[in-house]
Amino acid sequence: VGMRRLFNALSLSGVDLVLHNGMYDLLFLYSHFEARLPESLQEFKARISTIFPRVFDTKVLAEMSDVAPFLPSSSLLPLYQRTRAEIRMPRVKFAGGFNHFASRTILHDAGWDAMACGAIHARLHPLVTAHEAALQGRVYMSRSFTGVSLPAR
């Protein structure tokens, strides 16, 4: 019930769901908090884009041809470090109890990874805006040659 309320709030708010290498995250969220996974990829894409109408994957952004040459890697940590070093604004403010994320890198910790994705998305917002049509709904799928495009809602 709690996750359903969160999904509904995200869906209605119009805010971006920001992931990094996020296809497996979407599969996990759907299968654990929504319903059994549909039989086909097409059906999954239709359903997930109804729940999350605005999905952006920072790895897809980092691998775009006009962005990639300026980055050491599209992996989360190098991407976060490079954008933090190069782009000072906006600053990320941590909620109480989470200030340790400012001074320590905790890869694959859900909180740190989420913070890093949000920070990258915010810092590269001009690029996100400029390439929104190409980025929105494109989700990177680890160990594949191509990502997955979610249908526009």
mmCIF file of C-alpha atoms in Angstrom:
data_model
loop_
_atom_site.group_PDB
_atom_site.id
_atom_site.type_symbol
_atom_site.label_atom_id
_atom_site.label_comp_id
_atom_site.label_asym_id
_atom_site.label_seq_id
_atom_site.Cartn_x
_atom_site.Cartn_y
_atom_site.Cartn_z
ATOM 1 C CA VAL A 1 0.000 0.000 0.000
ATOM 2 C CA GLY A 2 2.809 2.422 0.843
ATOM 3 C CA MET A 3 4.640 1.932 -2.449
ATOM 4 C CA ARG A 4 1.377 2.194 -4.397
ATOM 5 C CA ARG A 5 0.832 5.607 -2.802
ATOM 6 C CA LEU A 6 4.378 6.622 -3.758
ATOM 7 C CA PHE A 7 3.858 5.396 -7.345
ATOM 8 C CA ASN A 8 0.587 7.352 -7.564
ATOM 9 C CA ALA A 9 2.203 10.505 -6.179
ATOM 10 C CA LEU A 10 5.103 10.256 -8.667
ATOM 11 C CA SER A 11 2.749 9.591 -11.555
ATOM 12 C CA LEU A 12 0.489 12.537 -10.758
ATOM 13 C CA SER A 13 3.257 14.984 -9.841
ATOM 14 C CA GLY A 14 4.925 15.152 -13.237
ATOM 15 C CA VAL A 15 8.379 15.003 -11.635
ATOM 16 C CA ASP A 16 11.121 13.038 -13.325
ATOM 17 C CA LEU A 17 12.041 9.534 -12.182
ATOM 18 C CA VAL A 18 15.821 9.528 -12.537
ATOM 19 C CA LEU A 19 17.767 6.265 -12.716
ATOM 20 C CA HIS A 20 21.230 5.149 -13.716
ATOM 21 C CA ASN A 21 21.444 1.979 -15.756
ATOM 22 C CA GLY A 22 17.827 1.655 -14.733
ATOM 23 C CA MET A 23 16.047 -1.123 -16.600
ATOM 24 C CA TYR A 24 16.614 -3.688 -13.864
ATOM 25 C CA ASP A 25 15.480 -1.153 -11.257
ATOM 26 C CA LEU A 26 12.203 -0.702 -13.123
ATOM 27 C CA LEU A 27 11.747 -4.469 -13.424
ATOM 28 C CA PHE A 28 12.386 -4.890 -9.701
ATOM 29 C CA LEU A 29 10.051 -2.059 -8.671
ATOM 30 C CA TYR A 30 7.271 -3.332 -10.872
ATOM 31 C CA SER A 31 7.569 -6.988 -9.878
ATOM 32 C CA HIS A 32 7.857 -6.305 -6.145
ATOM 33 C CA PHE A 33 5.443 -3.407 -5.649
ATOM 34 C CA GLU A 34 2.988 -3.438 -8.546
ATOM 35 C CA ALA A 35 2.233 -6.842 -10.056
ATOM 36 C CA ARG A 36 3.778 -9.877 -11.694
ATOM 37 C CA LEU A 37 5.868 -8.989 -14.692
ATOM 38 C CA PRO A 38 3.883 -9.100 -17.935
ATOM 39 C CA GLU A 39 4.658 -11.834 -20.448
ATOM 40 C CA SER A 40 6.027 -9.429 -23.070
ATOM 41 C CA LEU A 41 8.460 -6.532 -23.050
ATOM 42 C CA GLN A 42 5.924 -4.448 -25.002
ATOM 43 C CA GLU A 43 3.304 -4.915 -22.278
ATOM 44 C CA PHE A 44 5.826 -4.107 -19.543
ATOM 45 C CA LYS A 45 6.874 -0.924 -21.323
ATOM 46 C CA ALA A 46 3.263 0.191 -21.693
ATOM 47 C CA ARG A 47 2.483 -0.493 -18.034
ATOM 48 C CA ILE A 48 5.631 1.043 -16.559
ATOM 49 C CA SER A 49 5.257 4.215 -18.617
ATOM 50 C CA THR A 50 1.742 4.590 -17.220
ATOM 51 C CA ILE A 51 3.095 4.412 -13.679
ATOM 52 C CA PHE A 52 6.190 6.538 -14.347
ATOM 53 C CA PRO A 53 5.427 8.881 -17.251
ATOM 54 C CA ARG A 54 8.749 10.791 -17.057
ATOM 55 C CA VAL A 55 11.775 8.488 -16.824
ATOM 56 C CA PHE A 56 15.355 9.631 -17.410
ATOM 57 C CA ASP A 57 18.477 7.475 -17.216
ATOM 58 C CA THR A 58 21.717 9.321 -16.484
ATOM 59 C CA LYS A 59 23.746 6.575 -18.200
ATOM 60 C CA VAL A 60 21.827 7.188 -21.445
ATOM 61 C CA LEU A 61 22.624 10.910 -21.125
ATOM 62 C CA ALA A 62 26.299 10.183 -20.448
ATOM 63 C CA GLU A 63 26.572 8.029 -23.563
ATOM 64 C CA MET A 64 25.080 10.569 -25.971
ATOM 65 C CA SER A 65 27.536 11.414 -28.730
ATOM 66 C CA ASP A 66 27.803 15.109 -27.830
ATOM 67 C CA VAL A 67 28.292 14.375 -24.109
ATOM 68 C CA ALA A 68 30.436 11.212 -23.946
ATOM 69 C CA PRO A 69 33.707 12.780 -25.209
ATOM 70 C CA PHE A 70 33.742 15.099 -22.177
ATOM 71 C CA LEU A 71 33.309 12.344 -19.602
ATOM 72 C CA PRO A 72 35.836 9.789 -18.347
ATOM 73 C CA SER A 73 33.160 7.111 -18.128
ATOM 74 C CA SER A 74 29.402 6.664 -18.101
ATOM 75 C CA SER A 75 29.618 4.729 -14.827
ATOM 76 C CA LEU A 76 27.896 6.385 -11.895
ATOM 77 C CA LEU A 77 30.904 7.355 -9.750
ATOM 78 C CA PRO A 78 33.078 8.938 -12.484
ATOM 79 C CA LEU A 79 30.023 10.710 -13.881
ATOM 80 C CA TYR A 80 29.098 12.060 -10.447
ATOM 81 C CA GLN A 81 32.691 13.145 -9.720
ATOM 82 C CA ARG A 82 33.124 14.862 -13.080
ATOM 83 C CA THR A 83 29.871 16.795 -12.867
ATOM 84 C CA ARG A 84 30.617 17.740 -9.258
ATOM 85 C CA ALA A 85 34.069 19.049 -10.205
ATOM 86 C CA GLU A 86 32.954 20.864 -13.368
ATOM 87 C CA ILE A 87 29.516 22.154 -12.483
ATOM 88 C CA ARG A 88 29.191 23.877 -9.134
ATOM 89 C CA MET A 89 25.486 24.653 -9.227
ATOM 90 C CA PRO A 90 23.056 23.516 -7.984
ATOM 91 C CA ARG A 91 24.350 22.302 -4.640
ATOM 92 C CA VAL A 92 22.856 19.194 -3.117
ATOM 93 C CA LYS A 93 21.456 19.602 0.389
ATOM 94 C CA PHE A 94 21.145 16.461 2.464
ATOM 95 C CA ALA A 95 18.281 15.622 4.791
ATOM 96 C CA GLY A 96 19.063 15.110 8.464
ATOM 97 C CA GLY A 97 20.947 11.902 9.101
ATOM 98 C CA PHE A 98 22.341 11.712 5.565
ATOM 99 C CA ASN A 99 25.188 14.251 5.680
ATOM 100 C CA HIS A 100 27.686 11.368 5.442
ATOM 101 C CA PHE A 101 26.863 11.194 1.717
ATOM 102 C CA ALA A 102 28.607 14.562 1.288
ATOM 103 C CA SER A 103 31.967 13.231 2.421
ATOM 104 C CA ARG A 104 31.867 9.504 1.624
ATOM 105 C CA THR A 105 31.166 7.527 -1.494
ATOM 106 C CA ILE A 106 29.043 4.481 -0.793
ATOM 107 C CA LEU A 107 28.548 2.826 -4.169
ATOM 108 C CA HIS A 108 25.505 0.587 -4.541
ATOM 109 C CA ASP A 109 23.945 2.002 -1.400
ATOM 110 C CA ALA A 110 20.416 2.890 -2.500
ATOM 111 C CA GLY A 111 20.573 6.281 -0.792
ATOM 112 C CA TRP A 112 23.958 7.270 -2.227
ATOM 113 C CA ASP A 113 23.117 6.028 -5.732
ATOM 114 C CA ALA A 114 19.800 7.922 -5.667
ATOM 115 C CA MET A 115 21.528 11.076 -4.463
ATOM 116 C CA ALA A 116 24.189 10.782 -7.168
ATOM 117 C CA CYS A 117 21.575 10.237 -9.925
ATOM 118 C CA GLY A 118 19.569 13.238 -8.780
ATOM 119 C CA ALA A 119 22.676 15.413 -8.543
ATOM 120 C CA ILE A 120 23.851 14.410 -12.032
ATOM 121 C CA HIS A 121 20.393 15.047 -13.486
ATOM 122 C CA ALA A 122 20.220 18.471 -11.825
ATOM 123 C CA ARG A 123 23.742 19.479 -12.825
ATOM 124 C CA LEU A 124 23.208 18.423 -16.434
ATOM 125 C CA HIS A 125 19.693 19.838 -16.591
ATOM 126 C CA PRO A 126 20.461 22.132 -19.585
ATOM 127 C CA LEU A 127 21.515 19.044 -21.566
ATOM 128 C CA VAL A 128 18.498 17.090 -20.357
ATOM 129 C CA THR A 129 16.237 19.914 -21.485
ATOM 130 C CA ALA A 130 18.000 20.285 -24.843
ATOM 131 C CA HIS A 131 17.768 16.556 -25.565
ATOM 132 C CA GLU A 132 14.528 15.741 -23.752
ATOM 133 C CA ALA A 133 12.855 14.087 -26.733
ATOM 134 C CA ALA A 134 15.805 11.722 -27.213
ATOM 135 C CA LEU A 135 16.284 11.029 -23.489
ATOM 136 C CA GLN A 136 12.807 10.766 -22.026
ATOM 137 C CA GLY A 137 11.847 7.133 -21.668
ATOM 138 C CA ARG A 138 15.221 5.744 -22.799
ATOM 139 C CA VAL A 139 16.482 3.354 -20.155
ATOM 140 C CA TYR A 140 19.862 1.699 -20.230
ATOM 141 C CA MET A 141 19.956 -2.060 -19.887
ATOM 142 C CA SER A 142 23.213 -3.379 -18.488
ATOM 143 C CA ARG A 143 25.138 -5.818 -20.649
ATOM 144 C CA SER A 144 23.076 -5.128 -23.735
ATOM 145 C CA PHE A 145 23.946 -3.399 -26.962
ATOM 146 C CA THR A 146 20.996 -1.113 -26.767
ATOM 147 C CA GLY A 147 18.713 0.407 -24.213
ATOM 148 C CA VAL A 148 14.957 0.160 -24.006
ATOM 149 C CA SER A 149 12.583 2.902 -25.132
ATOM 150 C CA LEU A 150 9.458 3.296 -23.041
ATOM 151 C CA PRO A 151 6.425 4.543 -24.980
ATOM 152 C CA ALA A 152 5.463 8.175 -24.453
ATOM 153 C CA ARG A 153 2.298 8.649 -22.474
#
